[in-house]
Tab-separated table of C-alpha atoms in Angstrom:
chain	number	residue	atom	x	y	z
A	1	MET	CA	4.377	-8.276	-27.234
A	2	LYS	CA	2.707	-5.018	-25.686
A	3	LEU	CA	1.219	-5.610	-21.434
A	4	PRO	CA	-0.930	-3.205	-19.364
A	5	ILE	CA	0.991	-1.316	-16.864
A	6	PHE	CA	-0.262	-0.891	-13.192
A	7	THR	CA	1.538	2.033	-11.659
A	8	LEU	CA	3.167	1.014	-8.403
A	9	PRO	CA	6.775	1.483	-6.297
A	10	ILE	CA	6.491	-2.096	-5.204
A	11	PHE	CA	9.669	-4.396	-5.853
A	12	LEU	CA	8.883	-8.103	-6.959
A	13	LEU	CA	11.412	-10.223	-7.990
A	14	PRO	CA	10.248	-13.727	-9.815
A	15	GLN	CA	7.763	-16.008	-7.698
A	16	GLY	CA	7.128	-12.766	-5.298
A	17	ILE	CA	3.264	-12.630	-4.755
A	18	THR	CA	1.517	-9.662	-3.667
A	19	ARG	CA	-1.833	-8.289	-2.617
A	20	ILE	CA	-3.357	-4.991	-4.488
A	21	ARG	CA	-6.537	-3.341	-3.982
A	22	VAL	CA	-7.482	-2.199	-7.410
A	23	TYR	CA	-10.775	0.307	-7.603
A	24	GLU	CA	-9.881	2.709	-10.796
A	25	PRO	CA	-11.411	2.360	-13.366
A	26	ARG	CA	-8.074	1.946	-15.638
A	27	TYR	CA	-6.777	-0.321	-13.693
A	28	LEU	CA	-10.756	-2.686	-13.877
A	29	LYS	CA	-9.949	-2.328	-17.400
A	30	LEU	CA	-6.631	-3.652	-16.707
A	31	VAL	CA	-7.521	-6.311	-14.509
A	32	ARG	CA	-9.879	-7.636	-17.161
A	33	ILE	CA	-7.804	-7.299	-20.258
A	34	ALA	CA	-4.500	-9.340	-18.212
A	35	SER	CA	-7.548	-11.622	-16.658
A	36	GLN	CA	-8.108	-12.664	-20.719
A	37	ASN	CA	-4.411	-12.116	-22.134
A	38	ASP	CA	-1.225	-12.625	-20.255
A	39	GLY	CA	-0.700	-10.791	-17.250
A	40	PHE	CA	0.529	-7.508	-16.963
A	41	VAL	CA	3.514	-5.782	-15.756
A	42	ILE	CA	3.948	-4.002	-12.240
A	43	TYR	CA	6.193	-0.872	-12.909
A	44	HIS	CA	7.464	1.669	-10.279
A	45	GLY	CA	6.492	4.516	-13.169
A	46	ASN	CA	9.794	6.975	-12.810
A	47	LYS	CA	11.748	6.557	-16.372
A	48	THR	CA	14.901	8.332	-14.915
A	49	VAL	CA	15.305	5.569	-12.700
A	50	ASP	CA	14.493	2.829	-14.733
A	51	ASN	CA	12.607	0.785	-17.377
A	52	VAL	CA	11.815	-2.244	-15.342
A	53	GLY	CA	8.324	-3.646	-14.452
A	54	SER	CA	7.461	-6.973	-12.786
A	55	TRP	CA	5.776	-9.168	-15.124
A	56	VAL	CA	2.912	-10.655	-13.267
A	57	ASN	CA	-0.443	-12.990	-13.241
A	58	ILE	CA	-3.779	-13.016	-10.891
A	59	VAL	CA	-3.564	-15.759	-9.086
A	60	ASN	CA	-6.209	-14.923	-6.464
A	61	PHE	CA	-9.092	-12.528	-6.154
A	62	GLU	CA	-11.363	-11.638	-3.877
A	63	GLN	CA	-13.648	-9.384	-2.989
A	64	GLY	CA	-12.910	-7.281	0.513
A	65	ASP	CA	-14.999	-6.031	3.091
A	66	ASP	CA	-15.187	-2.515	1.346
A	67	ASP	CA	-16.528	-4.378	-2.109
A	68	VAL	CA	-12.991	-3.290	-3.384
A	69	LEU	CA	-11.010	-5.845	-5.822
A	70	ILE	CA	-8.709	-7.308	-4.124
A	71	ILE	CA	-6.405	-9.724	-6.196
A	72	ASP	CA	-2.984	-11.699	-5.649
A	73	VAL	CA	-0.678	-11.639	-8.071
A	74	GLU	CA	3.214	-13.582	-8.743
A	75	CYS	CA	5.901	-12.340	-11.092
A	76	ARG	CA	6.548	-14.926	-13.145
A	77	SER	CA	9.839	-12.723	-14.583
A	78	LEU	CA	11.700	-8.860	-14.891
A	79	VAL	CA	11.041	-7.451	-17.900
A	80	GLY	CA	12.427	-4.404	-19.067
A	81	LEU	CA	9.755	-1.861	-20.845
A	82	SER	CA	10.025	0.258	-24.059
A	83	GLU	CA	7.398	1.909	-26.080
A	84	PHE	CA	5.192	3.339	-23.603
A	85	GLU	CA	1.813	4.622	-25.008
A	86	ALA	CA	-1.589	5.401	-23.086
A	87	ASP	CA	-5.103	4.654	-23.905
A	88	GLU	CA	-8.193	6.933	-23.221
A	89	GLU	CA	-8.688	6.059	-19.621
A	90	GLN	CA	-5.107	7.237	-18.844
A	91	LEU	CA	-3.885	3.071	-18.677
A	92	SER	CA	-0.752	2.595	-19.963
A	93	PHE	CA	0.744	-0.195	-22.505
A	94	ALA	CA	4.141	-0.989	-23.181
A	95	THR	CA	6.416	-3.445	-24.876
A	96	ILE	CA	8.219	-5.680	-22.480
A	97	ASN	CA	11.299	-7.857	-22.731
A	98	LYS	CA	12.183	-10.203	-20.187
A	99	ILE	CA	15.313	-9.693	-18.547
A	100	THR	CA	17.252	-12.557	-17.441
A	101	HIS	CA	17.274	-12.639	-13.471
A	102	TRP	CA	19.354	-15.063	-11.235
A	103	PHE	CA	16.251	-16.805	-9.553
A	104	ASP	CA	15.942	-17.634	-13.683
A	105	GLY	CA	16.308	-21.075	-14.097
A	106	LYS	CA	16.289	-22.435	-9.898
A	107	THR	CA	14.499	-25.114	-9.450
A	108	GLN	CA	12.342	-25.341	-6.172
A	109	GLN	CA	14.038	-28.030	-5.026
A	110	GLN	CA	17.515	-26.608	-4.435
A	111	LYS	CA	19.255	-27.224	-1.028
A	112	VAL	CA	20.962	-24.723	0.880
A	113	ASN	CA	24.905	-24.788	0.157
A	114	ASP	CA	25.886	-23.089	3.432
A	115	GLU	CA	25.352	-22.145	6.995
A	116	ILE	CA	24.112	-18.469	5.700
A	117	GLU	CA	21.772	-19.622	3.211
A	118	ARG	CA	20.522	-22.338	5.953
A	119	GLU	CA	20.301	-19.485	8.627
A	120	LEU	CA	18.128	-17.221	6.268
A	121	SER	CA	16.083	-19.872	4.936
A	122	VAL	CA	14.567	-20.388	8.987
A	123	ALA	CA	15.118	-16.568	9.707
A	124	LEU	CA	12.454	-15.987	6.548
A	125	ARG	CA	10.264	-19.120	7.894
A	126	ALA	CA	10.374	-17.330	11.078
A	127	VAL	CA	9.119	-14.327	9.574
A	128	PHE	CA	6.369	-16.000	7.403
A	129	ASP	CA	5.034	-17.849	10.437
A	130	GLU	CA	4.634	-14.707	12.512
A	131	HIS	CA	2.700	-12.980	9.996
A	132	SER	CA	-0.483	-14.120	8.674
A	133	VAL	CA	-0.995	-12.162	5.856
A	134	LEU	CA	1.975	-12.928	4.389
A	135	GLN	CA	1.706	-16.608	5.027
A	136	ASN	CA	-1.732	-17.543	3.383
A	137	LEU	CA	-0.654	-15.179	0.292
A	138	TYR	CA	1.594	-17.949	-0.772
A	139	GLU	CA	0.325	-21.153	-1.093
A	140	THR	CA	3.251	-22.959	-1.448
A	141	LYS	CA	6.878	-21.782	0.030
A	142	PHE	CA	9.366	-22.713	-1.363
A	143	LEU	CA	12.067	-22.246	2.157
A	144	ASP	CA	14.341	-24.963	1.670
A	145	SER	CA	15.925	-23.054	-2.165
A	146	PRO	CA	17.701	-20.481	-0.915
A	147	TYR	CA	17.371	-18.351	-4.120
A	148	TRP	CA	13.637	-18.034	-3.484
A	149	THR	CA	14.319	-17.187	0.292
A	150	VAL	CA	16.986	-14.146	-0.954
A	151	ALA	CA	14.161	-12.983	-2.973
A	152	ARG	CA	11.603	-13.145	-0.388
A	153	TRP	CA	13.961	-11.664	1.895
A	154	ILE	CA	15.159	-8.561	-0.598
A	155	GLU	CA	11.088	-8.046	-1.299
A	156	ILE	CA	10.345	-7.531	2.390
A	157	LEU	CA	13.528	-5.683	4.057
A	158	PRO	CA	12.601	-2.197	4.435
A	159	VAL	CA	14.904	-0.935	2.306
A	160	SER	CA	14.438	1.880	-0.539
A	161	TYR	CA	13.922	0.916	-4.407
A	162	ALA	CA	16.766	2.524	-5.018
A	163	ASP	CA	18.665	0.402	-3.880
A	164	LYS	CA	16.768	-2.848	-4.067
A	165	ARG	CA	17.530	-2.256	-7.643
A	166	SER	CA	20.645	-3.338	-7.460
A	167	PHE	CA	19.256	-7.097	-7.364
A	168	ILE	CA	17.609	-6.711	-10.469
A	169	ALA	CA	20.913	-7.667	-11.970
A	170	SER	CA	21.604	-11.589	-13.170
A	171	ASP	CA	24.790	-11.730	-11.505
A	172	SER	CA	24.135	-9.575	-7.920
A	173	TYR	CA	22.663	-13.410	-6.189
A	174	GLU	CA	25.494	-13.428	-3.616
A	175	GLN	CA	25.237	-9.466	-3.158
A	176	ALA	CA	21.821	-9.692	-2.156
A	177	LYS	CA	22.278	-12.970	-0.141
A	178	SER	CA	25.428	-11.089	2.089
A	179	PHE	CA	23.534	-8.171	1.793
A	180	VAL	CA	19.815	-9.574	3.765
A	181	TYR	CA	22.799	-11.440	5.940
A	182	SER	CA	23.827	-8.791	7.152
A	183	VAL	CA	20.722	-7.105	8.112
A	184	VAL	CA	18.607	-10.049	9.430
A	185	VAL	CA	21.530	-12.420	11.198
A	186	ASP	CA	22.926	-11.257	14.254
A	187	LYS	CA	27.077	-11.766	13.711
A	188	ASN	CA	28.182	-11.392	17.293
B	1	MET	CA	-59.795	8.504	23.969
B	2	ALA	CA	-58.599	6.007	21.135
B	3	ASP	CA	-58.361	9.408	19.105
B	4	VAL	CA	-55.727	10.144	22.012
B	5	GLN	CA	-54.480	6.491	22.108
B	6	THR	CA	-53.677	6.576	18.183
B	7	GLU	CA	-51.948	10.471	18.211
B	8	LEU	CA	-49.458	8.695	20.954
B	9	ARG	CA	-49.435	5.859	19.964
B	10	ASN	CA	-48.524	7.483	16.405
B	11	LYS	CA	-45.747	10.503	18.129
B	12	THR	CA	-43.879	7.459	19.344
B	13	VAL	CA	-43.603	5.236	16.588
B	14	SER	CA	-42.781	8.509	14.585
B	15	ASP	CA	-40.000	10.509	17.285
B	16	LYS	CA	-38.224	7.806	19.722
B	17	PRO	CA	-36.609	5.741	16.400
B	18	SER	CA	-34.991	8.934	15.125
B	19	LEU	CA	-33.951	10.441	18.797
B	20	MET	CA	-32.473	6.568	18.721
B	21	ASN	CA	-30.928	6.627	15.596
B	22	LYS	CA	-29.300	10.175	16.222
B	23	GLU	CA	-28.099	8.650	19.557
B	24	LEU	CA	-26.274	5.247	18.038
B	25	ASP	CA	-25.341	7.682	15.535
B	26	HIS	CA	-23.123	9.399	17.805
B	27	LEU	CA	-22.433	6.904	20.032
B	28	GLN	CA	-21.377	4.758	16.547
B	29	LEU	CA	-19.957	7.177	14.670
B	30	CYS	CA	-17.539	8.299	17.812
B	31	GLN	CA	-16.779	4.169	18.442
B	32	TRP	CA	-15.465	4.290	14.962
B	33	LEU	CA	-13.381	7.519	14.948
B	34	THR	CA	-11.742	6.248	18.786
B	35	ALA	CA	-11.243	2.303	16.420
B	36	VAL	CA	-9.741	4.295	14.780
B	37	ALA	CA	-7.344	6.558	16.535
B	38	THR	CA	-6.643	3.504	18.930
B	39	ASP	CA	-6.185	0.324	16.488
B	40	ARG	CA	-5.864	1.835	13.478
B	41	ASP	CA	-9.351	-0.406	11.695
B	42	LYS	CA	-9.646	-0.428	8.950
B	43	GLN	CA	-13.060	-1.692	9.020
B	44	ALA	CA	-14.022	1.266	11.320
B	45	PHE	CA	-12.244	4.012	8.807
B	46	THR	CA	-14.812	2.228	6.298
B	47	ARG	CA	-17.778	2.568	8.025
B	48	LEU	CA	-16.932	6.719	8.933
B	49	PHE	CA	-16.303	6.881	5.178
B	50	GLN	CA	-19.491	5.217	3.927
B	51	PHE	CA	-21.694	7.460	6.388
B	52	PHE	CA	-19.023	10.724	5.846
B	53	ALA	CA	-18.308	10.863	2.286
B	54	PRO	CA	-22.191	11.177	0.758
B	55	LYS	CA	-22.922	14.270	2.836
B	56	ILE	CA	-19.552	15.695	2.220
B	57	LEU	CA	-19.773	15.394	-1.488
B	58	ARG	CA	-23.065	17.085	-1.357
B	59	ILE	CA	-22.131	20.075	0.722
B	60	ALA	CA	-18.307	20.178	-1.319
B	61	LYS	CA	-20.139	20.386	-4.992
B	62	GLY	CA	-22.066	23.190	-3.288
B	63	LYS	CA	-18.732	25.071	-3.178
B	64	PHE	CA	-16.856	23.724	-6.207
B	65	PRO	CA	-18.474	24.056	-9.750
B	66	ASN	CA	-16.357	20.591	-11.128
B	67	GLU	CA	-17.493	16.986	-9.610
B	68	ALA	CA	-13.643	16.063	-9.665
B	69	GLN	CA	-13.019	18.754	-6.964
B	70	ALA	CA	-15.761	17.765	-5.147
B	71	ASN	CA	-14.818	14.458	-5.233
B	72	GLU	CA	-11.001	15.394	-3.820
B	73	VAL	CA	-12.599	17.398	-1.098
B	74	VAL	CA	-13.712	14.172	-0.135
B	75	GLN	CA	-10.567	12.108	-0.493
B	76	GLU	CA	-9.073	14.742	1.369
B	77	THR	CA	-11.238	15.134	4.452
B	78	MET	CA	-10.946	11.277	4.711
B	79	THR	CA	-7.444	10.955	4.452
B	80	ASN	CA	-6.675	13.649	6.794
B	81	VAL	CA	-9.437	11.900	9.466
B	82	TRP	CA	-7.742	8.426	9.230
B	83	ARG	CA	-4.344	10.498	9.882
B	84	LYS	CA	-5.399	12.679	12.787
B	85	ALA	CA	-8.141	10.864	14.569
B	86	HIS	CA	-6.382	10.537	17.517
B	87	LEU	CA	-6.999	14.439	17.913
B	88	PHE	CA	-10.523	14.392	17.973
B	89	ASP	CA	-11.202	14.611	21.469
B	90	GLN	CA	-15.426	13.487	22.636
B	91	ASN	CA	-15.449	15.892	25.483
B	92	LYS	CA	-14.857	18.990	22.965
B	93	GLY	CA	-17.842	18.149	20.594
B	94	ALA	CA	-19.402	15.924	18.274
B	95	VAL	CA	-17.770	13.741	15.632
B	96	THR	CA	-19.165	15.162	13.310
B	97	THR	CA	-18.748	18.810	14.522
B	98	TRP	CA	-14.862	17.816	14.030
B	99	ILE	CA	-15.176	15.802	10.318
B	100	TYR	CA	-17.040	19.083	9.011
B	101	THR	CA	-13.640	20.917	10.557
B	102	VAL	CA	-11.960	19.088	8.836
B	103	MET	CA	-13.873	19.119	5.857
B	104	ARG	CA	-13.713	23.471	6.210
B	105	ASN	CA	-10.270	23.851	6.439
B	106	VAL	CA	-9.702	21.325	3.389
B	107	THR	CA	-12.380	23.151	1.290
B	108	PHE	CA	-10.566	26.297	2.440
B	109	ASP	CA	-7.128	25.147	1.445
B	110	MET	CA	-8.159	23.753	-2.083
B	111	LEU	CA	-10.333	26.886	-2.403
B	112	ARG	CA	-7.323	29.084	-2.132
B	113	LYS	CA	-5.217	26.655	-4.340
B	114	VAL	CA	-8.246	27.318	-6.878
B	115	LYS	CA	-7.367	31.318	-6.399
B	116	SER	CA	-3.982	30.937	-7.052
B	117	ASN	CA	-4.652	28.355	-10.334
B	118	LYS	CA	-1.592	26.375	-9.639
B	119	GLU	CA	-1.872	23.010	-10.582
B	120	ASP	CA	0.326	20.127	-9.153
B	121	ASN	CA	1.643	18.491	-11.710
B	122	LEU	CA	3.638	15.692	-10.033
B	123	SER	CA	2.019	12.568	-11.967
B	124	ASP	CA	4.611	10.970	-13.459
B	125	ASP	CA	6.981	11.190	-10.669
B	126	ILE	CA	5.470	8.974	-8.409
B	127	TRP	CA	8.493	7.279	-7.437
B	128	PRO	CA	10.792	9.828	-5.662
B	129	LEU	CA	7.679	11.074	-3.142
B	130	ALA	CA	6.598	7.756	-2.233
B	131	GLU	CA	10.430	7.136	-2.870
B	132	SER	CA	10.934	9.232	0.504
B	133	LEU	CA	7.780	8.755	2.846
B	134	VAL	CA	8.195	4.926	2.612
B	135	THR	CA	12.123	5.933	4.387
B	136	GLU	CA	10.849	7.368	7.212
B	137	ASP	CA	10.927	5.048	9.839
B	138	GLU	CA	8.059	6.044	11.585
B	139	VAL	CA	5.290	6.650	9.194
B	140	PHE	CA	4.809	2.029	8.088
B	141	VAL	CA	4.396	0.699	11.278
B	142	ASP	CA	2.165	-2.315	9.521
B	143	HIS	CA	3.108	-2.374	5.823
B	144	ILE	CA	1.229	-5.796	5.644
B	145	GLU	CA	-1.588	-5.367	7.241
B	146	ASN	CA	-1.962	-1.811	5.309
B	147	LYS	CA	-3.136	-0.050	8.211
B	148	LYS	CA	-0.785	2.996	8.392
B	149	ILE	CA	-1.137	2.791	4.218
B	150	CYS	CA	-2.968	6.154	4.821
B	151	ASP	CA	-1.311	8.288	6.523
B	152	VAL	CA	1.462	8.403	3.936
B	153	ILE	CA	-1.189	8.606	1.239
B	154	ALA	CA	-2.549	11.723	2.823
B	155	VAL	CA	0.281	13.885	1.897
B	156	LEU	CA	0.580	12.888	-1.754
B	157	PRO	CA	-0.860	15.555	-4.332
B	158	GLU	CA	-4.843	13.610	-5.489
B	159	ASN	CA	-3.774	12.141	-8.503
B	160	GLN	CA	-0.989	9.899	-6.867
B	161	GLN	CA	-3.405	9.147	-3.882
B	162	GLN	CA	-5.353	7.848	-6.569
B	163	VAL	CA	-2.541	5.503	-7.315
B	164	ILE	CA	-1.703	4.434	-4.118
B	165	LYS	CA	-4.315	3.608	-2.196
B	166	GLY	CA	-4.832	0.799	-4.714
B	167	PHE	CA	-2.297	-1.498	-3.021
B	168	TYR	CA	-0.780	-2.724	-0.130
B	169	PHE	CA	2.955	-3.129	0.629
B	170	ASN	CA	4.396	-5.865	1.378
B	171	GLU	CA	7.142	-4.196	2.899
B	172	MET	CA	8.186	-5.036	6.239
B	173	SER	CA	9.162	-1.641	8.558
B	174	GLN	CA	12.050	-1.343	10.338
B	175	GLU	CA	10.377	-1.130	13.462
B	176	GLN	CA	8.277	-4.876	12.137
B	177	LEU	CA	12.049	-5.912	11.431
B	178	ALA	CA	12.914	-4.844	15.213
B	179	ALA	CA	10.342	-5.915	16.703
B	180	HIS	CA	10.370	-9.573	14.686
B	181	LEU	CA	13.872	-10.092	15.581
B	182	ASN	CA	13.798	-9.097	18.974
B	183	VAL	CA	16.813	-6.658	19.071
B	184	PRO	CA	16.492	-2.688	19.826
B	185	LEU	CA	15.132	-0.103	16.293
B	186	GLY	CA	18.420	1.878	16.719
B	187	THR	CA	20.653	-1.772	15.452
B	188	ILE	CA	18.169	-2.347	12.711
B	189	LYS	CA	19.044	1.134	11.561
B	190	SER	CA	22.822	0.791	11.993
B	191	ARG	CA	22.930	-3.075	10.669
B	192	LEU	CA	20.699	-1.031	7.225
B	193	ARG	CA	23.498	1.773	6.690
B	194	LEU	CA	26.299	-0.750	7.715
B	195	ALA	CA	24.452	-3.177	4.822
B	196	LEU	CA	24.134	-0.265	2.599
B	197	ALA	CA	27.336	1.077	2.750
B	198	LYS	CA	29.186	-2.465	2.164
B	199	LEU	CA	26.382	-3.044	-1.263
B	200	LYS	CA	27.739	0.836	-2.270
B	201	LYS	CA	31.118	0.180	-2.036
B	202	GLN	CA	30.394	-3.821	-4.325
B	203	LEU	CA	28.558	-2.043	-6.700
B	204	GLY	CA	31.439	0.536	-7.014
B	205	GLU	CA	34.354	-1.482	-7.789
B	206	SER	CA	32.022	-3.767	-10.133
B	207	TYR	CA	31.635	-0.171	-11.903
B	208	ASP	CA	35.753	0.437	-11.901
């Protein structure tokens, strides 16, 4: 399947939601295509880094105070990209291949397994409580799910894309969990 | 007598509103620019943009034959306004004067660039530049609310600005995280450094 690409250096894992302002003609076109078909892909655009993007669906949209279109998008899965091409309006398209991620197949009903996961969940709840923009972005929060919790933490931590992409690997959940824990929980 | 009154009324009608508008404009523009400088007020910036963009575009079109370049002047000027709003001193002159000075500098820079005929062709390479900027500690204070975004945008080449301006980062800054966890910024920096070092070690081991 070929999907249009929105070039943005955003790291978004499955079920992650972000808000995008759309005003460029090519990206307004992307929104039209995406809402009629099967979503679009957010990709950082640097092929020398990797060809991995986030396949997203538009879950909400509104008009901003400056009349710019604002869309909320939710990541359905990570995808590998190939066969890039661009149309006459400089909108890129690529063929997608789903990439298996540690988040896949984890139901939201999962309960925390250990003290680390419990602490991360409590800490993330506090972040959501404090930041209304984030709070409002997620209609449903799965703060009891350790996978959901760790994925959201990875997205919001101030770490470069190059480092975050370590957590794309399907077996990187434990690394991600311990990484977040060592940043957000005071062990002294 | 009646004629004089009519004349007076006409005079009042024609003069007063324009004078009032002018005064209002100065006061209003000043408030908006101050709000941008002190509160990073996006709405105030939008108002400034709406007021100045058409004017700047009109002037720029007289200087550049190419419409894209004229648009670039608008873009560049307004991002500089956002970035440098705190440098505006209302005791030294009007907002309009200040913004037109910013525009003049932008125009000169661009004319120099056109002259030397060196185009930045970095279009496919947005990531490393944006990336290196994101890691600068003081740049983002408020990612989630998107208020500092223009600081970063302003130093990107035009084609990259176009892309970046379209979105909200939903990542926290180091300052936000430090404030949220109620620990010093230095602690966050060292925790991140240690966590990354540990991660790289783990990754190194798994590659062996």
